[in-house]
Coordinates of C-alpha atoms in Angstrom, one line a residue:
X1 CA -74.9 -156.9 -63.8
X2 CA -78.3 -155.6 -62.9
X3 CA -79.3 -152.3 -62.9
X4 CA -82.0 -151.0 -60.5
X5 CA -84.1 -148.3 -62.2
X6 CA -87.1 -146.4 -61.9
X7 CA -89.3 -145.8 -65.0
X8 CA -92.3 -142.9 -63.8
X9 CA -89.5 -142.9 -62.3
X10 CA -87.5 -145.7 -63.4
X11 CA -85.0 -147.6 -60.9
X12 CA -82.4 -149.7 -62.5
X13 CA -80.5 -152.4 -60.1
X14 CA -76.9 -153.4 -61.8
X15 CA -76.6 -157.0 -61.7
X16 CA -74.0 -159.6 -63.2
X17 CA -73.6 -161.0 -59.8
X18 CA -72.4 -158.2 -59.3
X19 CA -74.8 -155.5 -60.1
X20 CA -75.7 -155.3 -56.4
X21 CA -73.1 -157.2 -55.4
X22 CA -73.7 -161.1 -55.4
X23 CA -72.3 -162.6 -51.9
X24 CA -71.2 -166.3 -52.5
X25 CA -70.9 -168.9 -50.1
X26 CA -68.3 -170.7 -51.4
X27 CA -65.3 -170.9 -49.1
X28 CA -62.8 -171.2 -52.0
X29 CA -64.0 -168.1 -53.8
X30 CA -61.6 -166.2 -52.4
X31 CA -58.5 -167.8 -53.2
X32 CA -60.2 -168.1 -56.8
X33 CA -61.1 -164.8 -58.1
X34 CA -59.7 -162.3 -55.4
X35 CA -62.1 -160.9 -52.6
X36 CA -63.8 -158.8 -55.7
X37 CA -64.6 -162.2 -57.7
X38 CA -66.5 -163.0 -54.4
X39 CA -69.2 -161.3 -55.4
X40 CA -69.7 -163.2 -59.1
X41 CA -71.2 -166.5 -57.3
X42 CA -73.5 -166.1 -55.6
X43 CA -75.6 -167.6 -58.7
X44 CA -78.7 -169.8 -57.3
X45 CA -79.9 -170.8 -60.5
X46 CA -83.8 -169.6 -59.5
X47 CA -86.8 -169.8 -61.4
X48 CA -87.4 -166.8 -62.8
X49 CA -90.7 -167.3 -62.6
X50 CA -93.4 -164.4 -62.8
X51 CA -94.2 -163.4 -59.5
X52 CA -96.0 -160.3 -58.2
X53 CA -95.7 -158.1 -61.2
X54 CA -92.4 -159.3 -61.9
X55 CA -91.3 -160.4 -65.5
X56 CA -88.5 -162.2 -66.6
X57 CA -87.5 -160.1 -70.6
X58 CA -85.2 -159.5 -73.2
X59 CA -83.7 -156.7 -74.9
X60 CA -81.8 -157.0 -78.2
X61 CA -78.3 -155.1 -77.5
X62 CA -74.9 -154.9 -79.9
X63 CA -72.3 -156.9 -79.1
X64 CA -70.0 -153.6 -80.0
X65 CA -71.4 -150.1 -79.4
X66 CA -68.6 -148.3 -80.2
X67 CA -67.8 -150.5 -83.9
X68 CA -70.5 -151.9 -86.1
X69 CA -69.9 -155.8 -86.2
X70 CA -73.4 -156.6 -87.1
X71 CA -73.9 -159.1 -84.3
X72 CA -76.4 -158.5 -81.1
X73 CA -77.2 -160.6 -78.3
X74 CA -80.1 -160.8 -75.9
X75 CA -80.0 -159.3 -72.6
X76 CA -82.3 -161.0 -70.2
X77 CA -83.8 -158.1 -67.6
X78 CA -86.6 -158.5 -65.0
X79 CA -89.5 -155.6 -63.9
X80 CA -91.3 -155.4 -60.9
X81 CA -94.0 -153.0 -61.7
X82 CA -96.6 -153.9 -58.9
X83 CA -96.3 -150.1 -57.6
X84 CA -96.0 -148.2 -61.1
X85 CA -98.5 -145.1 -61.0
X86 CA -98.1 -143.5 -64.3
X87 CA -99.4 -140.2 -62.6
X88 CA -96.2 -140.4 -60.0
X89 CA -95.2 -136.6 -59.7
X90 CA -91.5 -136.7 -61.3
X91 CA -90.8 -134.0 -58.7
X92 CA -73.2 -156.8 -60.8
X93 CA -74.2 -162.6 -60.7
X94 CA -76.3 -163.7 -62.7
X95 CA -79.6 -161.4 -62.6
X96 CA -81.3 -164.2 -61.1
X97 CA -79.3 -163.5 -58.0
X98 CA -80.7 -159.6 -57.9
X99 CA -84.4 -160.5 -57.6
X100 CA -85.2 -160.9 -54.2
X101 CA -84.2 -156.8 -54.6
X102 CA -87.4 -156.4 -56.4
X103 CA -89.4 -157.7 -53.4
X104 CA -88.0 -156.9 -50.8
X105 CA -84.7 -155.1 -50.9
X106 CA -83.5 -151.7 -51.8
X107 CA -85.4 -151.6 -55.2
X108 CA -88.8 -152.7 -54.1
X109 CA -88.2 -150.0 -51.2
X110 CA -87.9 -147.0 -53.3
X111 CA -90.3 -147.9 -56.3
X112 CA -93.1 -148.5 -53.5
X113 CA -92.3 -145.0 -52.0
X114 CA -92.6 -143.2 -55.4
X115 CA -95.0 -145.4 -57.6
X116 CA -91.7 -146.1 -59.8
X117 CA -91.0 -149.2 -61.9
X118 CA -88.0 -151.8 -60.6
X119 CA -85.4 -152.9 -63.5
X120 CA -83.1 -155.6 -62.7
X121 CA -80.7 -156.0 -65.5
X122 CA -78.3 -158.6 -66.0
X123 CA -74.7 -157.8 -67.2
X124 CA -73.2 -158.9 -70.6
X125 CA -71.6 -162.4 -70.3
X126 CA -73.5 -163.3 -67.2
X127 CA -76.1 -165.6 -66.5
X128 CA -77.8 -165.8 -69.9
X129 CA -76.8 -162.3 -71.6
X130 CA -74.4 -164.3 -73.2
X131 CA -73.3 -162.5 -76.7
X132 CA -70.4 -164.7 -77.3
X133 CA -70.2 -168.7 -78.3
X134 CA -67.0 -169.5 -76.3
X135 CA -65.2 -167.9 -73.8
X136 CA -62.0 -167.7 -75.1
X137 CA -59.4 -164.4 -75.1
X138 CA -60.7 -162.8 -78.3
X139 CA -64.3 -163.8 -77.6
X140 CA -63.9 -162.4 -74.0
X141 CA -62.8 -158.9 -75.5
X142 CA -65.9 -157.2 -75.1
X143 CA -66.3 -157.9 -71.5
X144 CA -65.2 -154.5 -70.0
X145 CA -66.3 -151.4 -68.2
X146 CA -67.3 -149.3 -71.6
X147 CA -69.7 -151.7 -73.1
X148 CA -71.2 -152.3 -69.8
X149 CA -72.0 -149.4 -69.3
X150 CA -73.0 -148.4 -72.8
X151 CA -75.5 -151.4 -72.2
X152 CA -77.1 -149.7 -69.3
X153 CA -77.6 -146.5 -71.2
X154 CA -78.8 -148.3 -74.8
X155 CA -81.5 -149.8 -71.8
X156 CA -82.7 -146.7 -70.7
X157 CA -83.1 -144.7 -73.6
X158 CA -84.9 -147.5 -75.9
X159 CA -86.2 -150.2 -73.8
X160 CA -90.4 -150.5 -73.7
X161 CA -92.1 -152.2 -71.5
X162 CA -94.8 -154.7 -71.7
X163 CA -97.8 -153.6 -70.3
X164 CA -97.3 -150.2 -69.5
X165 CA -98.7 -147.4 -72.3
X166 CA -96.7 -144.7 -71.6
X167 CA -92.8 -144.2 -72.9
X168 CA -90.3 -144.7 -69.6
X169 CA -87.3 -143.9 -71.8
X170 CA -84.3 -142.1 -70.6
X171 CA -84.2 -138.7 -70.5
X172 CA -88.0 -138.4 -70.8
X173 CA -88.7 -140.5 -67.6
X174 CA -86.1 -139.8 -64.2
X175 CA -84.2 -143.0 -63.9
X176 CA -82.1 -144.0 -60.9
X177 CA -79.4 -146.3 -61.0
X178 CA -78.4 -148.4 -57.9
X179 CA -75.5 -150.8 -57.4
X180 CA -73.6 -153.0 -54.8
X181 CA -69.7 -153.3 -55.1
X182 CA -68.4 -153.9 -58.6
X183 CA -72.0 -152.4 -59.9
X184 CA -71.8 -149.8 -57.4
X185 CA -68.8 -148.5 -59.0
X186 CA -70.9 -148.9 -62.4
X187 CA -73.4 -146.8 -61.1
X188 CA -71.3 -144.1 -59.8
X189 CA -69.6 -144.2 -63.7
X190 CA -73.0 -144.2 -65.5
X191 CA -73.7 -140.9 -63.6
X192 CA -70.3 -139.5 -65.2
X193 CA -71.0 -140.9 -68.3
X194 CA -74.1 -140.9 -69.1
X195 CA -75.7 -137.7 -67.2
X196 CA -78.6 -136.6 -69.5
X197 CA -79.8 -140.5 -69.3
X198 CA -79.4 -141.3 -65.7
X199 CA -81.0 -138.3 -63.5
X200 CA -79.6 -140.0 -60.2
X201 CA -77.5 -142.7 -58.7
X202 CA -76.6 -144.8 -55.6
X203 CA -73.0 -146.2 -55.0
X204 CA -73.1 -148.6 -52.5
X205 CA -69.8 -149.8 -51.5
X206 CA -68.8 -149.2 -54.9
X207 CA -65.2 -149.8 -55.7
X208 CA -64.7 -146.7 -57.8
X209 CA -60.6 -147.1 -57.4
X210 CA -59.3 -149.8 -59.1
X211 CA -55.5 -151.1 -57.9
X212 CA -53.1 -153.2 -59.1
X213 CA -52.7 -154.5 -55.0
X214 CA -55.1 -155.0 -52.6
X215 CA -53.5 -155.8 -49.6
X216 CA -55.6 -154.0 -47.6
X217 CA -58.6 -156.3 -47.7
X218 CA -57.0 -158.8 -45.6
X219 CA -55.9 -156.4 -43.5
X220 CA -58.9 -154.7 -42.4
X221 CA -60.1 -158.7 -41.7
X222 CA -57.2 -159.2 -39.7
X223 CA -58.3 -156.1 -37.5
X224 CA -62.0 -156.2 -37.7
X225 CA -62.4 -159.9 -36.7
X226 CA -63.1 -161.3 -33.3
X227 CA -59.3 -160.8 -31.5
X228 CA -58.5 -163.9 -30.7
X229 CA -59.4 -165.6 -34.0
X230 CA -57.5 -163.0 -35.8
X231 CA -54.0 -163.8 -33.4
X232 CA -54.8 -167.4 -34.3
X233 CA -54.4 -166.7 -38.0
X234 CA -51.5 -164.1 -37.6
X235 CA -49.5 -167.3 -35.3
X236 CA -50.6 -169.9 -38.1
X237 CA -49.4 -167.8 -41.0
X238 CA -45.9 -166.8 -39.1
X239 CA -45.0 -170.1 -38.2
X240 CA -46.3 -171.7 -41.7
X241 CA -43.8 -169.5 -43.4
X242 CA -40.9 -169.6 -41.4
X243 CA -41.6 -173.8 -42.2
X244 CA -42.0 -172.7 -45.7
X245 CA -38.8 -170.3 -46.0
X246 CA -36.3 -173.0 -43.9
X247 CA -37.8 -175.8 -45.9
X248 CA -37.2 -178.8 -44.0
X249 CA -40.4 -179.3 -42.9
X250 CA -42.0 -178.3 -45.8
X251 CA -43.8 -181.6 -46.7
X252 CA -44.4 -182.5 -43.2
X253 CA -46.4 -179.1 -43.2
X254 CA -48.4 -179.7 -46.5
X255 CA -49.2 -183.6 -45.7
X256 CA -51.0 -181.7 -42.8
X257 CA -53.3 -180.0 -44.6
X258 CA -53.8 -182.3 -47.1
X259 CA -51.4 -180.7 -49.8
X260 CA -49.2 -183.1 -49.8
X261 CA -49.0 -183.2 -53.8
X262 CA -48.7 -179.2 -54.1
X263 CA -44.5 -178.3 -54.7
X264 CA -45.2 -174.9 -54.7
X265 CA -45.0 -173.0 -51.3
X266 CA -47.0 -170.5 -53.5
X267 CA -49.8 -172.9 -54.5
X268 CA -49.9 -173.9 -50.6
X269 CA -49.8 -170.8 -49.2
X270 CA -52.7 -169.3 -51.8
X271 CA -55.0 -172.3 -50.4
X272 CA -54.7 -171.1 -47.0
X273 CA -56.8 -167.7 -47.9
X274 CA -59.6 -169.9 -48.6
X275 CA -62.2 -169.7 -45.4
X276 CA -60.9 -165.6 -45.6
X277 CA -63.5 -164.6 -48.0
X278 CA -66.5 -165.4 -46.4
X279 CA -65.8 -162.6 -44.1
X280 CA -67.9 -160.8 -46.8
X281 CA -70.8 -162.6 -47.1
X282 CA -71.7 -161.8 -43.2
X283 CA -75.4 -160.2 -43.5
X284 CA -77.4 -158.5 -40.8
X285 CA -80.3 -160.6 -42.8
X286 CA -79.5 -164.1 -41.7
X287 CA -81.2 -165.0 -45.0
X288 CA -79.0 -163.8 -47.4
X289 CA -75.5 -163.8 -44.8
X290 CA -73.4 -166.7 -43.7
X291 CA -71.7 -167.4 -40.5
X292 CA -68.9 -169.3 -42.5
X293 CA -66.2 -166.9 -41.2
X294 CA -67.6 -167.4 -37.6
X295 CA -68.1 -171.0 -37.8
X296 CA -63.8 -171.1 -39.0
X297 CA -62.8 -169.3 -36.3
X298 CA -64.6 -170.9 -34.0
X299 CA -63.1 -174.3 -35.5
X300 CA -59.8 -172.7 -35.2
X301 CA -60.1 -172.6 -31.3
X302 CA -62.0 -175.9 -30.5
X303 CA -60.1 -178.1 -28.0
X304 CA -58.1 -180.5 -30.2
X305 CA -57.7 -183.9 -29.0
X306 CA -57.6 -184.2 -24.8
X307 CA -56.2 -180.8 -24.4
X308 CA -58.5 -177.7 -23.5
X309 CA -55.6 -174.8 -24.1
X310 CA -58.1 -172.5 -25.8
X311 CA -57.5 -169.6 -23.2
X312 CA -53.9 -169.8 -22.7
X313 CA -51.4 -167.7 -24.3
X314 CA -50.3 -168.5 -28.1
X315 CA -47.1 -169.7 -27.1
X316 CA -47.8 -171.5 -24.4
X317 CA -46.4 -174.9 -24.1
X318 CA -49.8 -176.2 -23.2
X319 CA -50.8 -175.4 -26.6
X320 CA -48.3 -177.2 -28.2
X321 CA -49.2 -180.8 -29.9
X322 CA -46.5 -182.9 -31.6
X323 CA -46.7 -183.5 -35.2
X324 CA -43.6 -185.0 -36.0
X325 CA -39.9 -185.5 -34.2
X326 CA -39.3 -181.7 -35.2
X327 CA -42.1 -180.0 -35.6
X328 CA -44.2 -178.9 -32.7
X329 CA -47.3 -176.8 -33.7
X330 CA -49.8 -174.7 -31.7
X331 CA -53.1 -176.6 -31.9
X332 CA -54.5 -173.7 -33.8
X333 CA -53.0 -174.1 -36.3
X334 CA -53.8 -178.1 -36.8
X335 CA -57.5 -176.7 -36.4
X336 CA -56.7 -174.7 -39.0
X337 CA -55.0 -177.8 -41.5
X338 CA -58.7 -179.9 -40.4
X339 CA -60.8 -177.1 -42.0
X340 CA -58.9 -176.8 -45.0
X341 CA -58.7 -180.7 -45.6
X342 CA -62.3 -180.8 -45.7
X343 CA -62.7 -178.5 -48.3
X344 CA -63.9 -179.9 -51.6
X345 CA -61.8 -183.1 -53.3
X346 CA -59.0 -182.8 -50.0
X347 CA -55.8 -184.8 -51.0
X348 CA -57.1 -185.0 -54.7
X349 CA -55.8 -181.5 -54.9
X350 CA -52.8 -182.9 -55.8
X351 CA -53.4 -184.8 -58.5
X352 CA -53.7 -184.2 -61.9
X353 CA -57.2 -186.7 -63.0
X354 CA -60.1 -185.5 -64.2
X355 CA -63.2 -184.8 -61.7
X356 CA -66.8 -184.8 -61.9
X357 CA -69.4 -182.6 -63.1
X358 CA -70.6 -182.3 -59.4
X359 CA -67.7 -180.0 -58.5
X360 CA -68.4 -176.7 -58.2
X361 CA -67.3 -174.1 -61.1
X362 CA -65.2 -173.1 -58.3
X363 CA -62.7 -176.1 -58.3
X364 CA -62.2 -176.3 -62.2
X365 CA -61.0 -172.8 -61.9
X366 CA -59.1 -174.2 -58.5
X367 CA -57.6 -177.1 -60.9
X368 CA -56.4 -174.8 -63.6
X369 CA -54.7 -172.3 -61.4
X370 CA -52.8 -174.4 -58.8
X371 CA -51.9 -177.3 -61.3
X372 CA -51.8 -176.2 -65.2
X373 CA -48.8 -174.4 -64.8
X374 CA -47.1 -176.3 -62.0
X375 CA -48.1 -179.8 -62.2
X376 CA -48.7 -179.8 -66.5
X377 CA -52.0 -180.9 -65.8
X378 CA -54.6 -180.7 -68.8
X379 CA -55.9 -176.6 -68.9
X380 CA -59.7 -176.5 -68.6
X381 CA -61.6 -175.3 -71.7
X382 CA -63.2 -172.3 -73.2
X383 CA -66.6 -173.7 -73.0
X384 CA -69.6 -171.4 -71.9
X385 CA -69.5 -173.7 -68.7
X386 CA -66.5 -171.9 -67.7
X387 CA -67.4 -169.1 -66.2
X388 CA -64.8 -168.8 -64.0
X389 CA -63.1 -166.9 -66.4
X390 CA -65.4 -163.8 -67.0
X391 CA -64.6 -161.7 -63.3
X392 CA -60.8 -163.0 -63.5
X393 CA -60.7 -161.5 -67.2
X394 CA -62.1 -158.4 -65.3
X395 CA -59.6 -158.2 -63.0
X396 CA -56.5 -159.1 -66.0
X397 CA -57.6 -156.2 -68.0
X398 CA -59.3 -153.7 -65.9
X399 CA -59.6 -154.1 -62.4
X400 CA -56.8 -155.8 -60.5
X401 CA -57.0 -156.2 -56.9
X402 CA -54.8 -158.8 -57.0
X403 CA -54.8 -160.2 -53.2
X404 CA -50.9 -159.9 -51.6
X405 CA -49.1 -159.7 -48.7
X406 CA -49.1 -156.1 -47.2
X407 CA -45.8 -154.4 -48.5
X408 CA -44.5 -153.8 -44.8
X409 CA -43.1 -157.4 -43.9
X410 CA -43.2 -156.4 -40.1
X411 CA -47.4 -155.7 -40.3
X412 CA -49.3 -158.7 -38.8
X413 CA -50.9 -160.3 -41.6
X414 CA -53.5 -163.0 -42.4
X415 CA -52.1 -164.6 -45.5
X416 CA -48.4 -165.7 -46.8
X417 CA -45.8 -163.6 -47.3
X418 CA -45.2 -165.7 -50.5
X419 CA -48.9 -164.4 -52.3
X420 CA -46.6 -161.5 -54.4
X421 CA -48.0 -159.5 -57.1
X422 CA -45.8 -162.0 -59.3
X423 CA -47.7 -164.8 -58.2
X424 CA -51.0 -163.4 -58.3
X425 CA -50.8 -162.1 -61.2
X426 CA -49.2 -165.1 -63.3
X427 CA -53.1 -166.3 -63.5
X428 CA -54.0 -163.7 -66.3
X429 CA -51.1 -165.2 -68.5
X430 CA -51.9 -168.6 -68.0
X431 CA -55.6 -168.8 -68.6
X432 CA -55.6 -165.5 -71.7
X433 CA -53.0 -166.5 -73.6
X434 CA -52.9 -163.8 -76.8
X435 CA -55.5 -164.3 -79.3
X436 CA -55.6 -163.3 -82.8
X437 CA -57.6 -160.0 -82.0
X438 CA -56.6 -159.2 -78.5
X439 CA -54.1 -159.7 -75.8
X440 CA -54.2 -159.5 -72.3
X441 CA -51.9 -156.4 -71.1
X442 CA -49.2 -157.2 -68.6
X443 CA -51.0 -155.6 -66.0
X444 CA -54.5 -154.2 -65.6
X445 CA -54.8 -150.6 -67.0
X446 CA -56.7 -149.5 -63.9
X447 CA -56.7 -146.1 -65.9
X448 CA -59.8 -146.8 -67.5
X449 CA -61.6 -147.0 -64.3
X450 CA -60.0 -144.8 -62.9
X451 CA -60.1 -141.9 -64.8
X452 CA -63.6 -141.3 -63.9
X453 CA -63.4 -140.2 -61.3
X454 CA -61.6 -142.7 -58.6
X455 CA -61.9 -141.7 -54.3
X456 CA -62.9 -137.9 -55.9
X457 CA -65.9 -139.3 -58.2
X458 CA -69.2 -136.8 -57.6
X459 CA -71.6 -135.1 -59.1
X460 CA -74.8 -133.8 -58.0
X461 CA -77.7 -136.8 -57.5
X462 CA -74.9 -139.3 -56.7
X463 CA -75.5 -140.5 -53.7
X464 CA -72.2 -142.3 -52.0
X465 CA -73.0 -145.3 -49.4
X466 CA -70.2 -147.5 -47.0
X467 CA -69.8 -149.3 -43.7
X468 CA -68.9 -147.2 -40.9
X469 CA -65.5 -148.9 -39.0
X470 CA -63.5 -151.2 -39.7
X471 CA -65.5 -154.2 -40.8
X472 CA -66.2 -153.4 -45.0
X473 CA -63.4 -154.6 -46.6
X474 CA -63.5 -152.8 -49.7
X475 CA -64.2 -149.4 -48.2
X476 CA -60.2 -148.6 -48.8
X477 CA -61.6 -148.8 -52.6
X478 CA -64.5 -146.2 -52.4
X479 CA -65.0 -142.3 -51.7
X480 CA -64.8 -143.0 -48.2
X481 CA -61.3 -144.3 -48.2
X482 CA -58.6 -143.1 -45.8
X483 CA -57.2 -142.0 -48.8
X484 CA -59.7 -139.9 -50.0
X485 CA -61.1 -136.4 -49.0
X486 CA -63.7 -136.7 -46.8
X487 CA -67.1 -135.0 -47.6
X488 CA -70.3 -133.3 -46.6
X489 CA -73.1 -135.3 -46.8
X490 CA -76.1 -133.7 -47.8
X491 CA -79.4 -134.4 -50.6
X492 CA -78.1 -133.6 -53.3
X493 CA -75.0 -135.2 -52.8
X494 CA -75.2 -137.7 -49.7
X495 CA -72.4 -139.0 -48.3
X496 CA -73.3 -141.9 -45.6
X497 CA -71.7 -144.7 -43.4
X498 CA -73.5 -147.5 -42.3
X499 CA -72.5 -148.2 -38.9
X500 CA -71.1 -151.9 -38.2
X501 CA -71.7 -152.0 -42.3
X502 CA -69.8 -155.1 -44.3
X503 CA -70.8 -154.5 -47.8
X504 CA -73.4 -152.8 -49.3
X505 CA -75.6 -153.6 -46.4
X506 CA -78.3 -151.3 -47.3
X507 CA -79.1 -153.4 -50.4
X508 CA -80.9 -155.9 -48.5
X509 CA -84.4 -155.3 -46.7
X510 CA -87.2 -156.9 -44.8
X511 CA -91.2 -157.1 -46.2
X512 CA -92.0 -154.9 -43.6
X513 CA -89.3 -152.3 -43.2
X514 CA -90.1 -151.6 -39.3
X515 CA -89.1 -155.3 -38.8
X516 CA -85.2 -154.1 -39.8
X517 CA -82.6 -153.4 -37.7
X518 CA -82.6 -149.5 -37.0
X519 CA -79.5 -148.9 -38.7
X520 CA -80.7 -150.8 -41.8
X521 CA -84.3 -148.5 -41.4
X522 CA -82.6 -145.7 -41.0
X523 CA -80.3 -145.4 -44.0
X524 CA -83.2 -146.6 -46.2
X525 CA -85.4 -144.0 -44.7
X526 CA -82.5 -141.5 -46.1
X527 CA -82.5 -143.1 -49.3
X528 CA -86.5 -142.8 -49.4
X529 CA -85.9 -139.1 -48.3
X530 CA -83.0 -138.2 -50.7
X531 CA -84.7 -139.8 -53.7
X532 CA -87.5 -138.1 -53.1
X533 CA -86.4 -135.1 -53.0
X534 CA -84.4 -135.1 -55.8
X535 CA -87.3 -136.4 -57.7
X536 CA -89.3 -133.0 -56.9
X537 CA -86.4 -131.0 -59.3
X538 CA -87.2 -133.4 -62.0
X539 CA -88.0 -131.4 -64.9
X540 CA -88.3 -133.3 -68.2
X541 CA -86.2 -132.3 -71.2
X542 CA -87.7 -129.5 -73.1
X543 CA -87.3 -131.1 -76.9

């Protein structure tokens, strides 16, 4: 995860692909790890090459912090110091994916307003910070929210830097601690946690309540999305499990798409989610976004074959294109069984035989879940290539937000009826079977996380950011959730919506920040402003 700090004033970015929030392009992600997991793969494998006052380190850390087992690992970390003035008045992916931040996005930004130092620090397990040989269940148990965090403040209060004289330690030095998504909810907890180290913090998007369900990230696509894509998915996924639930035409149905070989409806019906997570990798930055959710819907309502029905009413008989003797489909939806065919390995799905090494990480994970404990084909290994496993053991222990059906059967809805918590969950048990020093609980004790605070989480210097409307699918997991209080927003504690806002949009930014869009240079002209100002109360500890 990386951690965006500043060191004269230190500015630590969170990143293990999640630290600020890694947005993937995969269109199978989804299905895969949940629309959290999303975030974990957006891994580009750059160069960390030195660049600008940027340097790719490491930093010796315990693989326990809590229980001496005489092991440490290195932590790999990266520091933009190009605008480090040691006379600055006081007063997550793999980190790869976080370094465009130290040129150009939200750390670069405020270290070049105060004369601070940029940190991007990569999370335990990710990447290269790997502490562990395998991946298996006992190896994995030191992946969770406490040593993550206790990583982050080891960092700060012992970490020296390379060219720089003077001591940047925590609390001697103010450091401010910035994440996207999963890392914004790290950030928000290291301000909780760890208040004499970090002397602010910036939650953007951050998913500081964990749930068991998380229905409601679908939902808020279903809504948000252009209207007439979003009836075409509610039709597709009413009539695909009324076919599913009657079961006649069941085969028919999966031959379609290309799932001929899948006998679960469950299996099939989880497949269909797959173009639904790219809703959150749209970007105002066409750089760093992806139109893939566009591009999908747009599929969905191309003309198919002779017929040119795309403005008639779903239901019309216009629309209608024979598939078989007894099933008649809206052409949507056929749309719909084209896109997903074309998705990596199409009818190999179905098979149990071993693929190559060109498939993404994303399809092993794919194999595993859907056939393993279906089709008895062979379980993937515990092999450090299998990182796959590291978010979902996230979610199995701590996190959830397990991707269902919304519990009112007569809402609208974007996916199956058959994705239960059941079925969702059934993942953990299959790929953590118990281990000789830890088991996976039944469910995730979201406790952990949540006990720190949850929708209510504040303190002073915490500064709380979302999208404004109906667009950020995870804002039902942050401070500004319906469900939570809403708050002033002021400097010491600001409390800001991004307007048209997917995911922590503010993390991303131009070389020139006059060449943003104004709602982009306007909440990083807050955050400029806030940091600022909380900078001039920075006293430094008396002993």
């Amino acid at each position: 995860m990386l951690y965006g700090a500043w060191a004269a004033v230190g500015f630590l970015i969170s990143s293990n692909c999640f630290a600020s929030a890694a947005v993937p392009h995969g269109p199978d992600l989804i299905r895969v790890l949940g629309p959290q997991g999303v975030n974990l793969w957006k891994l580009n494998k750059m160069k960390a090459a030195e660049k600008g006052g940027r340097g790719l380190i490491w930093f010796t850390q315990p693989l326990d912090h809590f229980s001496d087992t005489g092991h440490t690992f290195q932590q790999r970390y990266w520091v933009n110091s190009r605008h480090y003035k040691p006379d600055v008045d006081g007063g997550e992916t793999s980190g790869e994916d976080r370094l465009p931040f130290l040129d150009t996005g939200i750390v670069e930004i405020l270290a070049r307003s105060t004369g601070g130092v940029g940190v991007v620090l990569e999370h335990r397990y990710y990447g290269q910070s790997m502490p562990v040989s395998n991946l298996t269940t006992d190896s994995l148990r030191w992946l969770n929210n406490e040593q993550a965090a206790a990583d982050s403040a080891n960092f700060m209060a012992n970490v020296k830097f390379d060219g720089i004289k003077e001591n940047l330690t925590a609390p001697g030095t103010p450091w401010i601690y910035y994440g996207g998504s999963y890392a914004g909810a790290r950030a928000a907890h290291m301000k909780i946690l760890y208040p004499d180290l970090v002397y602010g913090a910036i939650a953007s998007s951050g998913v500081t309540h964990a749930a068991i369900e998380n229905w409601e990230y679908m939902d808020i696509i279903r809504t948000a999305a252009d209207p007439k894509c979003s009836a075409h998915l509610v039709n597709s996924i009413r009539v695909i499990d009324a076919i599913l639930a009657e079961g006649k035409l069941t085969h028919v149905l999966k031959s379609l798409f290309g799932l001929s070989g899948l006998e679960s409806n469950q299996d099939f019906a989880s497949v269909l989610q797959s173009p639904l997570g790219s809703w959150q990798s749209k970007n105002w930055d066409p750089e760093v976004g992806s139109t893939t959710f566009d591009d999908f819907c747009n599929a969905l309502s191309r003309p198919f074959g002779h017929l040119h029905s795309a403005e008639l009413p779903i239901g019309h008989h216009d629309r209608m294109v024979t598939v078989s003797g007894d099933l008649r489909l809206d052409f949507s939806i056929l749309n719909y069984a084209h896109w997903i065919k074309k998705l990596p390995s199409g009818d190999d799905r179905g098979r149990c035989k071993s693929h190559p090494d060109t498939f993404s990480i994303v399809f092993k994970f794919y194999q595993f879940i859907v056939f393993w404990h279906f089709q008895r084909c062979r379980v993937p290994g515990t092999t450090l290539d299998q990182d796959w496993r590291l978010w979902l053991f996230q979610v199995c222990t701590q996190w959830g937000y397990f991707t269902t059906a919304p519990p009112d059967q007569n809402l609208p809805r974007i996916i199956s009826r058959f994705l239960t918590l059941d079925y969702e969950s059934k993942t953990c048990k299959q790929a953590f079977p118990p281990g000789k020093y830890f088991k996976v609980p039944s469910m995730p004790n979201i406790t952990a996380v949540n006990a720190l605070g949850d929708f209510d989480i504040a303190a002073d210097r915490l500064a709380i950011i979302d999208g404004e409307g109906t667009p950020g699918p995870w804002r039902p997991d942050t401070p500004h959730s319906e469900y939570a209080h809403d708050r002033e927003d002021t400097i010491l504690r600001p409390f800001k919506l991004i307007p048209g806002g997917v995911h922590h949009y503010d993390e991303y930014g131009l070389p020139n920040i006059f060449d943003e869009p104004p709602q982009i240079r306007k909440i990083h002209g807050e955050m400029i402003l806030f940091v600022t100002e909380w900078l001039k109360d920075w006293k430094p500890p008396k002993n």
